């Protein structure tokens, strides 16, 4: 009973938070130099800007009566490997500039930020020169290890998981029934074990893979939910993050493949010998490339599409302001955003489930041992 | 322009596929309600595989 109550509470909290996205975004919607976002191009640029990773944690920004831009948020550390070695400083030194006009000098290295990427000016240059396509001609990229917004989100998810699960683990020392957050987490852990790992990997071997499956499930789920809060994380919508997760899965099922799995992949029994190399090629490409690729693209595209729809619906209040007036357009945008956000809560869970499920399925395929009693 | 037409074709194909999967799963559940859990799981897996295919095509077409 309490478990359903806490799930209800959690859902309501998520709905309230995701509807707050409207307010957060309407505050930041005057990001351009002109101070207004009202053309389709500027709205498109604004949405893309919000989907991308950034070096500082902006909550919202506004223009005060004196006409100054004020940014509310906090800076994050920038860690870059330049031609002169490692440089670290806070992103506030860029003063929220994103077009390369603010130059940060660290020792003998000059750094600028253009479209959320950090560039190092070439020797002797004192300002950035752009070509016709708005590419910098006298600056080059540096190796960027910064704690960006996405990295911050991942650390936050890790911290949340650490707190939640250590409290769940401590709960079992006191008694068999967990209390507090554990009540919410225990059924999910059992769900991953009984409905994802056991049927797909098999009763004998599933235990070895439970840590990975649980970690990946809760990591993706928490990050998806964080992406629905007005904090504006878009971590599982970064292709590098999903690619990394897919590579983990691929490495795990390729290194744990049983003898039977490799025999069936590389030299399929029961098929004419001429066909076997062709089949081996298809199977190898499938397991090494296509399966991880479909895993990474599915998560990335789903989350990106979700964020894009939410942002577009928020932008309705700006695009329809002239036709319907501010109140009607804001109301419409709020209702539609709330509706889509509720669907996004479902998608957040579904994508975490599907990623874990398919990982378990592929691992199950790899570790399966056939009984050789029957002929193929 | 052409990639928009391509995106439309992908969505039509994906929609037909998802409709088939969902429809058949519904039929299956109606015939055998006790197997609903298994059918749902299989349905979601096939749906996810289809979705991966369609998204892959959309991303490559972009």
XYZ file of C-alpha atoms in Angstrom:
438
model
C 0.000 0.000 0.000
C 2.778 2.404 0.953
C 4.685 1.357 -2.165
C 1.792 2.411 -4.407
C 1.456 5.613 -2.391
C 5.089 6.517 -2.854
C 4.876 5.717 -6.570
C 1.856 8.005 -6.772
C 3.688 10.708 -4.880
C 6.707 10.337 -7.140
C 4.576 10.531 -10.278
C 2.791 13.655 -9.059
C 6.138 15.217 -8.207
C 7.463 14.430 -11.678
C 4.347 15.887 -13.337
C 4.599 19.085 -11.295
C 8.280 19.414 -12.078
C 7.885 18.792 -15.771
C 5.131 21.395 -16.062
C 7.514 23.832 -14.392
C 9.697 23.443 -17.486
C 7.367 25.973 -19.108
C 8.288 28.675 -16.637
C 11.954 27.866 -16.707
C 11.995 28.050 -20.467
C 9.876 31.170 -20.777
C 12.419 32.892 -18.571
C 15.298 31.868 -20.789
C 13.510 32.404 -24.064
C 15.160 35.730 -24.806
C 18.594 34.358 -25.412
C 19.570 36.044 -28.657
C 21.376 39.313 -28.995
C 18.227 41.138 -30.082
C 16.652 39.952 -26.840
C 13.684 38.337 -28.624
C 13.070 34.869 -30.019
C 10.212 35.145 -32.476
C 11.230 33.912 -35.918
C 11.134 30.216 -36.838
C 14.920 30.238 -37.373
C 15.658 31.733 -33.971
C 13.282 29.277 -32.285
C 15.002 26.392 -34.048
C 18.388 27.681 -32.917
C 17.030 28.154 -29.402
C 15.777 24.548 -29.261
C 19.074 23.193 -30.577
C 20.940 25.269 -28.018
C 18.866 23.732 -25.246
C 19.416 20.182 -26.510
C 23.182 20.641 -26.588
C 25.565 20.251 -23.698
C 26.884 23.416 -22.044
C 29.759 24.480 -19.841
C 27.706 26.301 -17.248
C 24.575 25.462 -15.372
C 22.073 28.134 -16.404
C 18.722 28.041 -14.619
C 17.276 31.082 -16.382
C 18.256 34.515 -17.670
C 16.403 37.814 -17.989
C 16.920 41.410 -19.012
C 16.604 43.885 -16.168
C 15.192 47.407 -16.409
C 18.607 48.843 -17.220
C 18.769 46.583 -20.287
C 21.461 44.252 -18.912
C 21.332 40.478 -19.366
C 21.275 38.712 -16.029
C 22.017 34.972 -15.816
C 20.900 32.868 -12.877
C 22.755 29.608 -12.384
C 26.180 28.456 -11.339
C 29.454 27.936 -13.214
C 31.053 24.523 -13.691
C 34.764 23.723 -13.859
C 36.462 23.759 -17.261
C 39.300 21.249 -17.639
C 41.062 21.387 -21.003
C 44.235 19.863 -22.394
C 45.816 22.542 -24.599
C 49.046 22.648 -26.578
C 50.675 24.063 -23.425
C 49.327 21.401 -21.055
C 46.418 21.105 -18.668
C 44.416 24.255 -17.871
C 41.623 24.493 -15.333
C 39.338 27.404 -14.463
C 35.654 28.084 -13.811
C 33.338 28.605 -16.772
C 32.202 31.934 -15.267
C 35.370 33.458 -16.743
C 33.676 33.307 -20.146
C 30.883 35.580 -18.777
C 28.215 33.514 -20.618
C 29.724 34.546 -23.934
C 29.254 31.906 -26.608
C 30.525 33.527 -29.802
C 34.250 33.778 -29.100
C 34.458 37.445 -28.066
C 35.548 36.852 -24.479
C 39.121 35.590 -24.415
C 40.375 33.789 -21.316
C 44.145 33.932 -20.944
C 45.749 31.158 -18.921
C 49.514 31.534 -18.896
C 50.410 31.802 -22.583
C 47.246 30.119 -23.897
C 44.227 32.084 -25.119
C 40.910 30.223 -24.934
C 37.522 31.159 -26.388
C 34.107 29.490 -26.330
C 32.152 29.229 -29.582
C 28.796 27.372 -29.609
C 29.587 25.554 -26.348
C 32.926 24.271 -27.702
C 36.224 25.538 -26.343
C 38.864 26.609 -28.855
C 42.481 27.617 -28.415
C 43.691 30.640 -30.430
C 46.677 29.992 -32.646
C 50.095 31.487 -31.844
C 50.082 35.267 -32.315
C 46.314 35.682 -32.808
C 44.510 38.067 -30.474
C 40.904 37.613 -31.646
C 38.868 34.998 -33.490
C 38.432 35.388 -37.260
C 35.457 33.623 -38.835
C 35.110 32.489 -42.436
C 31.887 32.671 -44.476
C 30.492 29.511 -42.854
C 31.104 30.893 -39.360
C 33.988 28.521 -38.696
C 36.923 29.906 -36.776
C 39.979 30.114 -39.044
C 42.725 30.933 -36.534
C 41.712 28.693 -33.631
C 41.697 24.948 -33.045
C 39.806 22.632 -30.733
C 41.288 21.398 -27.485
C 40.797 18.129 -25.624
C 37.916 18.919 -23.307
C 37.558 16.996 -20.032
C 35.308 19.615 -18.419
C 32.623 18.831 -15.895
C 29.877 19.964 -18.266
C 26.193 20.015 -17.502
C 25.800 16.421 -18.753
C 28.736 15.178 -16.693
C 27.232 16.977 -13.710
C 23.924 15.219 -14.424
C 25.632 11.836 -14.549
C 27.436 12.510 -11.261
C 24.108 13.580 -9.744
C 22.432 10.366 -10.963
C 25.330 8.349 -9.556
C 24.994 10.103 -6.210
C 21.228 9.547 -6.123
C 21.730 5.849 -6.886
C 24.438 5.539 -4.250
C 22.225 7.131 -1.584
C 19.074 5.234 -2.554
C 20.620 1.803 -2.867
C 22.893 2.036 0.156
C 19.849 2.938 2.251
C 18.034 -0.040 0.706
C 20.967 -2.334 1.497
C 21.197 -1.040 5.080
C 17.465 -1.677 5.455
C 17.957 -5.427 5.014
C 20.232 -5.544 8.065
C 17.380 -4.362 10.260
C 14.635 -6.523 8.850
C 13.285 -8.176 5.742
C 11.054 -5.246 4.754
C 12.791 -2.087 3.545
C 11.589 1.340 4.634
C 11.666 4.768 3.029
C 13.117 5.027 -0.486
C 13.829 1.306 -0.389
C 10.102 0.598 -0.606
C 10.131 2.244 -4.029
C 13.352 0.633 -5.214
C 12.821 -2.956 -4.072
C 9.957 -3.776 -6.452
C 11.946 -2.272 -9.341
C 15.011 -4.356 -8.497
C 12.833 -7.476 -8.303
C 11.190 -6.478 -11.583
C 14.555 -6.240 -13.334
C 15.551 -9.617 -11.858
C 12.342 -11.575 -12.433
C 11.038 -10.038 -15.665
C 14.218 -9.004 -17.463
C 17.230 -11.030 -16.341
C 15.767 -14.451 -15.473
C 13.680 -15.149 -18.590
C 16.275 -13.778 -21.013
C 19.601 -14.939 -19.581
C 18.466 -18.115 -17.903
C 18.218 -19.345 -14.325
C 21.826 -20.578 -14.132
C 23.766 -17.535 -15.255
C 21.664 -14.433 -14.631
C 23.287 -13.569 -11.278
C 26.596 -12.609 -12.823
C 24.960 -9.933 -14.988
C 22.528 -8.486 -12.437
C 24.878 -5.673 -11.262
C 25.306 -4.383 -14.806
C 21.626 -4.665 -15.731
C 20.485 -2.939 -12.530
C 23.056 -0.160 -12.910
C 22.207 0.516 -16.519
C 18.457 0.406 -15.847
C 18.505 2.872 -12.965
C 21.155 5.083 -14.580
C 19.077 5.545 -17.735
C 15.792 5.859 -15.867
C 17.052 8.483 -13.399
C 18.745 10.471 -16.164
C 15.596 10.336 -18.310
C 13.559 11.648 -15.388
C 16.161 14.337 -14.647
C 15.764 15.394 -18.271
C 12.086 16.143 -17.592
C 12.815 18.522 -14.707
C 13.266 22.236 -15.442
C 16.985 21.838 -14.741
C 17.240 21.070 -18.440
C 19.521 18.031 -18.460
C 19.676 16.187 -21.746
C 22.149 13.460 -20.855
C 20.597 10.370 -22.430
C 19.987 12.546 -25.498
C 23.758 12.937 -25.979
C 24.929 10.409 -28.525
C 28.287 9.957 -26.745
C 26.555 8.792 -23.555
C 24.268 6.290 -25.276
C 27.154 5.074 -27.460
C 29.212 4.432 -24.346
C 26.385 2.455 -22.725
C 25.902 0.413 -25.914
C 29.637 -0.316 -26.078
C 29.520 -1.566 -22.467
C 26.735 -3.981 -23.407
C 28.577 -5.113 -26.533
C 31.821 -5.730 -24.646
C 29.962 -7.685 -21.961
C 28.173 -10.031 -24.346
C 31.160 -10.469 -26.632
C 33.559 -11.312 -23.792
C 31.082 -13.669 -22.097
C 30.168 -15.599 -25.232
C 30.013 -19.358 -24.706
C 31.747 -21.894 -26.921
C 28.419 -22.700 -28.525
C 27.754 -19.034 -29.276
C 31.021 -18.607 -31.169
C 30.575 -21.948 -32.931
C 27.130 -20.901 -34.089
C 28.263 -17.432 -35.064
C 31.421 -18.314 -36.960
C 30.684 -21.806 -38.304
C 26.927 -22.388 -38.309
C 26.201 -26.132 -38.094
C 23.539 -27.650 -40.312
C 24.051 -25.210 -43.183
C 25.795 -26.007 -46.510
C 29.527 -25.365 -46.160
C 29.612 -22.736 -48.926
C 27.103 -20.609 -47.069
C 28.902 -20.738 -43.725
C 31.431 -17.897 -44.308
C 28.610 -15.641 -45.587
C 26.507 -16.386 -42.528
C 29.517 -15.857 -40.269
C 30.045 -12.410 -41.791
C 26.401 -11.450 -41.366
C 26.305 -12.715 -37.773
C 29.572 -10.973 -36.862
C 28.476 -7.640 -38.316
C 25.158 -8.069 -36.527
C 26.681 -8.706 -33.111
C 29.620 -6.311 -33.301
C 28.058 -3.363 -35.147
C 24.327 -3.446 -35.778
C 23.036 -4.537 -32.375
C 25.032 -1.930 -30.388
C 24.206 0.699 -33.033
C 20.475 0.064 -32.782
C 20.748 0.199 -28.976
C 22.477 3.569 -29.001
C 20.331 5.141 -31.716
C 17.052 4.052 -30.111
C 17.776 5.668 -26.755
C 19.351 8.781 -28.272
C 16.600 9.371 -30.840
C 13.742 8.742 -28.418
C 15.014 11.143 -25.788
C 16.073 13.789 -28.293
C 12.712 13.591 -30.059
C 10.917 13.891 -26.717
C 12.894 16.969 -25.699
C 12.427 18.474 -29.145
C 8.649 18.085 -28.965
C 8.520 19.556 -25.453
C 10.657 22.525 -26.495
C 8.601 23.079 -29.659
C 5.374 23.097 -27.662
C 6.892 25.577 -25.223
C 7.875 27.721 -28.193
C 4.183 27.813 -29.209
C 3.621 30.537 -26.631
C 6.009 32.732 -28.606
C 4.988 31.755 -32.137
C 1.239 32.000 -31.538
C 1.387 35.133 -29.370
C 0.513 37.416 -32.269
C -2.470 35.367 -33.438
C -4.089 34.408 -30.126
C -2.702 36.815 -27.578
C -0.316 36.006 -24.731
C -2.806 34.364 -22.349
C -4.381 31.925 -24.820
C -1.067 30.923 -26.396
C 0.597 30.407 -23.004
C -2.373 28.365 -21.765
C -2.354 26.214 -24.870
C 1.379 25.671 -24.694
C 1.144 24.807 -20.992
C -1.603 22.236 -21.509
C 0.118 20.588 -24.470
C 3.463 20.540 -22.668
C 1.874 18.956 -19.614
C 0.236 16.313 -21.815
C 3.473 15.485 -23.633
C 5.424 15.512 -20.358
C 3.125 12.850 -18.904
C 3.785 10.710 -21.985
C 7.500 11.429 -21.591
C 7.414 9.985 -18.049
C 6.165 6.741 -19.601
C 8.816 6.946 -22.337
C 11.521 7.560 -19.708
C 10.656 4.258 -18.034
C 10.033 2.390 -21.291
C 13.393 3.343 -22.804
C 15.278 2.312 -19.650
C 13.319 -0.968 -19.692
C 13.965 -1.612 -23.391
C 17.684 -0.871 -23.140
C 18.019 -3.259 -20.185
C 15.757 -5.835 -21.810
C 17.675 -5.912 -25.091
C 21.004 -5.964 -23.218
C 19.746 -8.991 -21.287
C 18.490 -10.578 -24.505
C 21.849 -10.175 -26.261
C 23.741 -11.405 -23.198
C 21.351 -14.358 -23.046
C 22.050 -15.172 -26.700
C 25.786 -15.092 -26.040
C 25.927 -17.184 -22.865
C 23.388 -19.784 -23.941
C 24.687 -23.352 -24.090
C 22.895 -25.713 -26.435
C 22.300 -29.300 -25.548
C 23.741 -31.328 -28.372
C 21.241 -34.149 -27.993
C 19.140 -33.042 -30.929
C 20.450 -32.653 -34.452
C 20.453 -29.172 -35.954
C 12.735 18.213 -49.490
C 13.558 14.646 -50.535
C 14.712 13.699 -47.072
C 11.342 14.873 -45.750
C 9.584 12.542 -48.206
C 11.943 9.798 -47.076
C 11.119 10.511 -43.446
C 7.417 10.260 -44.310
C 7.976 6.885 -45.987
C 9.906 5.628 -42.966
C 7.098 6.703 -40.660
C 4.501 4.987 -42.887
C 6.540 1.782 -42.853
C 7.124 1.933 -39.110
C 3.447 2.686 -38.526
C 2.321 -0.343 -40.547
C 4.802 -2.499 -38.634
C 3.748 -1.224 -35.216
C 0.080 -1.609 -36.162
C 0.654 -5.241 -37.134
C 2.547 -5.972 -33.923
C 0.018 -4.219 -31.700
C -3.003 -5.667 -33.459
C -1.765 -9.233 -33.389
C -0.729 -8.881 -29.754
C -4.231 -7.644 -28.895
C -5.743 -10.625 -30.696
C -3.395 -12.948 -28.875
C -4.245 -11.452 -25.499
C -7.981 -11.633 -26.257
C -7.667 -15.304 -27.141
C -5.401 -16.192 -24.232
C -5.657 -13.612 -21.462
C -3.508 -15.746 -19.159
C -0.537 -15.300 -21.528
C -0.914 -11.495 -21.544
C 2.380 -10.857 -19.725
C 4.497 -12.922 -22.091
C 2.780 -11.486 -25.162
C 3.309 -7.932 -23.923
C 7.016 -8.493 -23.323
C 7.507 -10.017 -26.757
C 5.468 -7.197 -28.285
C 7.641 -4.534 -26.664
C 10.849 -6.253 -27.803
C 9.689 -6.513 -31.416
C 8.413 -2.943 -31.252
C 11.787 -1.775 -29.950
C 13.638 -3.600 -32.729
C 11.359 -2.004 -35.314
C 11.835 1.382 -33.699
C 15.609 0.955 -33.830
C 15.371 0.236 -37.533
C 13.160 3.265 -38.225
C 15.255 5.631 -36.093
C 18.421 4.334 -37.713
C 16.974 5.140 -41.129
C 15.818 8.583 -39.954
C 19.253 9.425 -38.536
C 21.083 8.168 -41.622
C 18.661 10.057 -43.870
C 19.317 13.275 -41.992
